[in-house]
Amino acid sequence: MSAKPPIVENNTSAPFWEGVRKRKLMLQYDAASQRYQFFPRPISLYSNHGALEWRESNGTGQLVAFTLSYFPAPGFDAELPYVEGIVQMDEGPRVFAPIAHARYEALKVGMRMRVCWPQAPEGEHPFQFEVIA
């Protein structure tokens, strides 16, 4: 069993990880282009302006892809197999994370999803998605 890699927090990603600790999904926002981006970057993907704001996501979106993983990321051996998905957030960017509380067979592209937070975040992915019932 491999250990989970440590979270790397730096000047660029610190507001994101502070949000995770408070159970808030934070996204970067470029006011010049009026677009959100994910994952944390030091510059905008959309404009030449370096000034990015941090804004809390409403935490909901639409499932655009999913898979059943049999080959674990480091430290996730005990959870095999597990479902991972890409959710297009209502704010625009796509976010990749595990999907909790759902059987693979029950998932469908287009389902509405919301961010959820594990009971023991140090032992799991820091955030996950679940189907909105």
PDB file of C-alpha atoms in Angstrom:
ATOM      1  CA  MET A   1       0.000   0.000   0.000  1.00  0.00           C
ATOM      2  CA  SER A   2       1.455   3.350  -1.006  1.00  0.00           C
ATOM      3  CA  ALA A   3       1.165   6.484   1.077  1.00  0.00           C
ATOM      4  CA  LYS A   4      -0.824   9.434  -0.158  1.00  0.00           C
ATOM      5  CA  PRO A   5       1.472  12.180  -1.414  1.00  0.00           C
ATOM      6  CA  PRO A   6       1.530  15.309   0.738  1.00  0.00           C
ATOM      7  CA  ILE A   7      -0.519  18.307  -0.340  1.00  0.00           C
ATOM      8  CA  VAL A   8       1.738  20.938  -1.866  1.00  0.00           C
ATOM      9  CA  GLU A   9       0.604  24.355  -0.762  1.00  0.00           C
ATOM     10  CA  ASN A  10       2.353  27.380  -2.243  1.00  0.00           C
ATOM     11  CA  ASN A  11       1.616  31.080  -2.776  1.00  0.00           C
ATOM     12  CA  THR A  12      -0.578  30.310  -5.780  1.00  0.00           C
ATOM     13  CA  SER A  13      -2.587  27.463  -4.258  1.00  0.00           C
ATOM     14  CA  ALA A  14      -2.827  28.617  -0.613  1.00  0.00           C
ATOM     15  CA  PRO A  15      -6.293  30.247  -0.983  1.00  0.00           C
ATOM     16  CA  PHE A  16      -7.623  27.065  -2.572  1.00  0.00           C
ATOM     17  CA  TRP A  17      -6.356  24.866   0.282  1.00  0.00           C
ATOM     18  CA  GLU A  18      -7.607  27.337   2.905  1.00  0.00           C
ATOM     19  CA  GLY A  19     -11.024  27.004   1.281  1.00  0.00           C
ATOM     20  CA  VAL A  20     -10.796  23.207   1.427  1.00  0.00           C
ATOM     21  CA  ARG A  21     -10.045  23.405   5.155  1.00  0.00           C
ATOM     22  CA  LYS A  22     -13.235  25.495   5.534  1.00  0.00           C
ATOM     23  CA  ARG A  23     -15.160  23.123   3.235  1.00  0.00           C
ATOM     24  CA  LYS A  24     -15.449  25.702   0.470  1.00  0.00           C
ATOM     25  CA  LEU A  25     -14.537  25.048  -3.157  1.00  0.00           C
ATOM     26  CA  MET A  26     -12.617  28.137  -4.263  1.00  0.00           C
ATOM     27  CA  LEU A  27     -12.057  29.023  -7.914  1.00  0.00           C
ATOM     28  CA  GLN A  28      -9.880  31.692  -9.474  1.00  0.00           C
ATOM     29  CA  TYR A  29     -11.720  34.434 -11.363  1.00  0.00           C
ATOM     30  CA  ASP A  30     -10.323  36.691 -14.060  1.00  0.00           C
ATOM     31  CA  ALA A  31     -12.375  39.904 -13.971  1.00  0.00           C
ATOM     32  CA  ALA A  32     -10.916  41.107 -17.292  1.00  0.00           C
ATOM     33  CA  SER A  33     -12.318  38.107 -19.173  1.00  0.00           C
ATOM     34  CA  GLN A  34     -15.157  37.429 -16.703  1.00  0.00           C
ATOM     35  CA  ARG A  35     -14.187  33.743 -16.554  1.00  0.00           C
ATOM     36  CA  TYR A  36     -13.305  31.247 -13.853  1.00  0.00           C
ATOM     37  CA  GLN A  37     -10.444  28.783 -13.992  1.00  0.00           C
ATOM     38  CA  PHE A  38      -9.384  25.645 -12.150  1.00  0.00           C
ATOM     39  CA  PHE A  39      -6.767  24.403 -11.022  1.00  0.00           C
ATOM     40  CA  PRO A  40      -4.875  27.255  -9.290  1.00  0.00           C
ATOM     41  CA  ARG A  41      -2.394  29.018 -11.541  1.00  0.00           C
ATOM     42  CA  PRO A  42      -0.273  32.144 -11.102  1.00  0.00           C
ATOM     43  CA  ILE A  43      -1.731  33.766 -14.261  1.00  0.00           C
ATOM     44  CA  SER A  44      -5.008  33.802 -16.150  1.00  0.00           C
ATOM     45  CA  LEU A  45      -5.690  31.316 -18.917  1.00  0.00           C
ATOM     46  CA  TYR A  46      -7.823  33.910 -20.686  1.00  0.00           C
ATOM     47  CA  SER A  47      -6.135  37.303 -20.593  1.00  0.00           C
ATOM     48  CA  ASN A  48      -2.779  38.987 -20.161  1.00  0.00           C
ATOM     49  CA  HIS A  49      -3.808  40.332 -16.787  1.00  0.00           C
ATOM     50  CA  GLY A  50      -2.066  38.684 -13.866  1.00  0.00           C
ATOM     51  CA  ALA A  51      -4.650  39.793 -11.318  1.00  0.00           C
ATOM     52  CA  LEU A  52      -6.897  36.890 -10.343  1.00  0.00           C
ATOM     53  CA  GLU A  53      -9.543  36.925  -7.636  1.00  0.00           C
ATOM     54  CA  TRP A  54     -10.597  34.000  -5.499  1.00  0.00           C
ATOM     55  CA  ARG A  55     -14.338  33.346  -5.373  1.00  0.00           C
ATOM     56  CA  GLU A  56     -16.319  30.606  -3.701  1.00  0.00           C
ATOM     57  CA  SER A  57     -18.000  28.242  -6.129  1.00  0.00           C
ATOM     58  CA  ASN A  58     -21.660  27.448  -5.608  1.00  0.00           C
ATOM     59  CA  GLY A  59     -20.397  23.840  -5.655  1.00  0.00           C
ATOM     60  CA  THR A  60     -22.736  22.507  -8.318  1.00  0.00           C
ATOM     61  CA  GLY A  61     -22.315  21.416 -11.899  1.00  0.00           C
ATOM     62  CA  GLN A  62     -22.955  18.770 -14.518  1.00  0.00           C
ATOM     63  CA  LEU A  63     -21.210  15.417 -14.905  1.00  0.00           C
ATOM     64  CA  VAL A  64     -19.425  15.395 -18.281  1.00  0.00           C
ATOM     65  CA  ALA A  65     -17.329  12.212 -17.941  1.00  0.00           C
ATOM     66  CA  PHE A  66     -16.689   9.412 -15.448  1.00  0.00           C
ATOM     67  CA  THR A  67     -14.736   6.185 -15.112  1.00  0.00           C
ATOM     68  CA  LEU A  68     -14.270   3.285 -12.744  1.00  0.00           C
ATOM     69  CA  SER A  69     -10.611   3.219 -11.692  1.00  0.00           C
ATOM     70  CA  TYR A  70      -8.876  -0.083 -11.055  1.00  0.00           C
ATOM     71  CA  PHE A  71      -5.404   1.454 -11.005  1.00  0.00           C
ATOM     72  CA  PRO A  72      -5.013   3.690  -7.966  1.00  0.00           C
ATOM     73  CA  ALA A  73      -3.421   7.054  -7.629  1.00  0.00           C
ATOM     74  CA  PRO A  74      -0.712   6.907  -4.921  1.00  0.00           C
ATOM     75  CA  GLY A  75      -2.300   6.182  -1.552  1.00  0.00           C
ATOM     76  CA  PHE A  76      -5.711   5.123  -2.854  1.00  0.00           C
ATOM     77  CA  ASP A  77      -4.978   1.372  -3.092  1.00  0.00           C
ATOM     78  CA  ALA A  78      -7.467   0.404  -0.371  1.00  0.00           C
ATOM     79  CA  GLU A  79     -10.358   2.124  -2.152  1.00  0.00           C
ATOM     80  CA  LEU A  80     -10.204   0.142  -5.400  1.00  0.00           C
ATOM     81  CA  PRO A  81     -12.210   0.247  -7.491  1.00  0.00           C
ATOM     82  CA  TYR A  82     -13.420   3.836  -7.187  1.00  0.00           C
ATOM     83  CA  VAL A  83     -15.396   6.175  -9.396  1.00  0.00           C
ATOM     84  CA  GLU A  84     -13.840   9.402 -10.650  1.00  0.00           C
ATOM     85  CA  GLY A  85     -15.511  12.068 -12.699  1.00  0.00           C
ATOM     86  CA  ILE A  86     -15.192  15.392 -14.429  1.00  0.00           C
ATOM     87  CA  VAL A  87     -17.806  17.935 -13.419  1.00  0.00           C
ATOM     88  CA  GLN A  88     -18.326  21.118 -15.383  1.00  0.00           C
ATOM     89  CA  MET A  89     -19.016  23.611 -12.651  1.00  0.00           C
ATOM     90  CA  ASP A  90     -21.859  26.084 -13.104  1.00  0.00           C
ATOM     91  CA  GLU A  91     -19.170  28.785 -13.137  1.00  0.00           C
ATOM     92  CA  GLY A  92     -17.509  27.182 -16.177  1.00  0.00           C
ATOM     93  CA  PRO A  93     -14.334  25.246 -15.360  1.00  0.00           C
ATOM     94  CA  ARG A  94     -14.144  21.479 -15.268  1.00  0.00           C
ATOM     95  CA  VAL A  95     -13.028  19.806 -12.035  1.00  0.00           C
ATOM     96  CA  PHE A  96     -11.789  16.213 -11.688  1.00  0.00           C
ATOM     97  CA  ALA A  97     -12.471  14.379  -8.405  1.00  0.00           C
ATOM     98  CA  PRO A  98     -13.816  11.120  -6.966  1.00  0.00           C
ATOM     99  CA  ILE A  99     -17.568  10.582  -7.012  1.00  0.00           C
ATOM    100  CA  ALA A 100     -19.006   9.512  -3.668  1.00  0.00           C
ATOM    101  CA  HIS A 101     -22.222   7.730  -2.707  1.00  0.00           C
ATOM    102  CA  ALA A 102     -23.016   6.474  -6.222  1.00  0.00           C
ATOM    103  CA  ARG A 103     -22.700   3.199  -8.067  1.00  0.00           C
ATOM    104  CA  TYR A 104     -20.883   3.423 -11.385  1.00  0.00           C
ATOM    105  CA  GLU A 105     -23.826   1.764 -13.157  1.00  0.00           C
ATOM    106  CA  ALA A 106     -26.228   4.461 -11.911  1.00  0.00           C
ATOM    107  CA  LEU A 107     -24.227   7.407 -13.262  1.00  0.00           C
ATOM    108  CA  LYS A 108     -25.068   9.179 -16.505  1.00  0.00           C
ATOM    109  CA  VAL A 109     -23.411  12.048 -18.339  1.00  0.00           C
ATOM    110  CA  GLY A 110     -25.485  15.167 -17.720  1.00  0.00           C
ATOM    111  CA  MET A 111     -26.407  14.371 -14.108  1.00  0.00           C
ATOM    112  CA  ARG A 112     -26.391  17.295 -11.718  1.00  0.00           C
ATOM    113  CA  MET A 113     -23.613  17.050  -9.135  1.00  0.00           C
ATOM    114  CA  ARG A 114     -22.484  18.937  -6.040  1.00  0.00           C
ATOM    115  CA  VAL A 115     -19.270  19.053  -4.094  1.00  0.00           C
ATOM    116  CA  CYS A 116     -19.244  17.036  -0.871  1.00  0.00           C
ATOM    117  CA  TRP A 117     -16.691  16.713   1.864  1.00  0.00           C
ATOM    118  CA  PRO A 118     -15.401  13.437   3.322  1.00  0.00           C
ATOM    119  CA  GLN A 119     -15.760  12.713   7.018  1.00  0.00           C
ATOM    120  CA  ALA A 120     -12.015  12.138   7.424  1.00  0.00           C
ATOM    121  CA  PRO A 121     -10.373  14.455   4.864  1.00  0.00           C
ATOM    122  CA  GLU A 122      -6.841  13.443   5.839  1.00  0.00           C
ATOM    123  CA  GLY A 123      -7.648   9.871   4.807  1.00  0.00           C
ATOM    124  CA  GLU A 124      -9.448  10.642   1.554  1.00  0.00           C
ATOM    125  CA  HIS A 125      -9.420  13.003  -1.380  1.00  0.00           C
ATOM    126  CA  PRO A 126      -9.963  16.512   0.085  1.00  0.00           C
ATOM    127  CA  PHE A 127     -13.272  16.923  -1.763  1.00  0.00           C
ATOM    128  CA  GLN A 128     -15.558  14.763  -3.831  1.00  0.00           C
ATOM    129  CA  PHE A 129     -18.724  15.054  -5.884  1.00  0.00           C
ATOM    130  CA  GLU A 130     -22.102  13.440  -5.348  1.00  0.00           C
ATOM    131  CA  VAL A 131     -25.294  13.257  -7.360  1.00  0.00           C
ATOM    132  CA  ILE A 132     -27.925  15.860  -6.520  1.00  0.00           C
ATOM    133  CA  ALA A 133     -31.045  13.846  -5.765  1.00  0.00           C
TER     134      ALA A 133
END
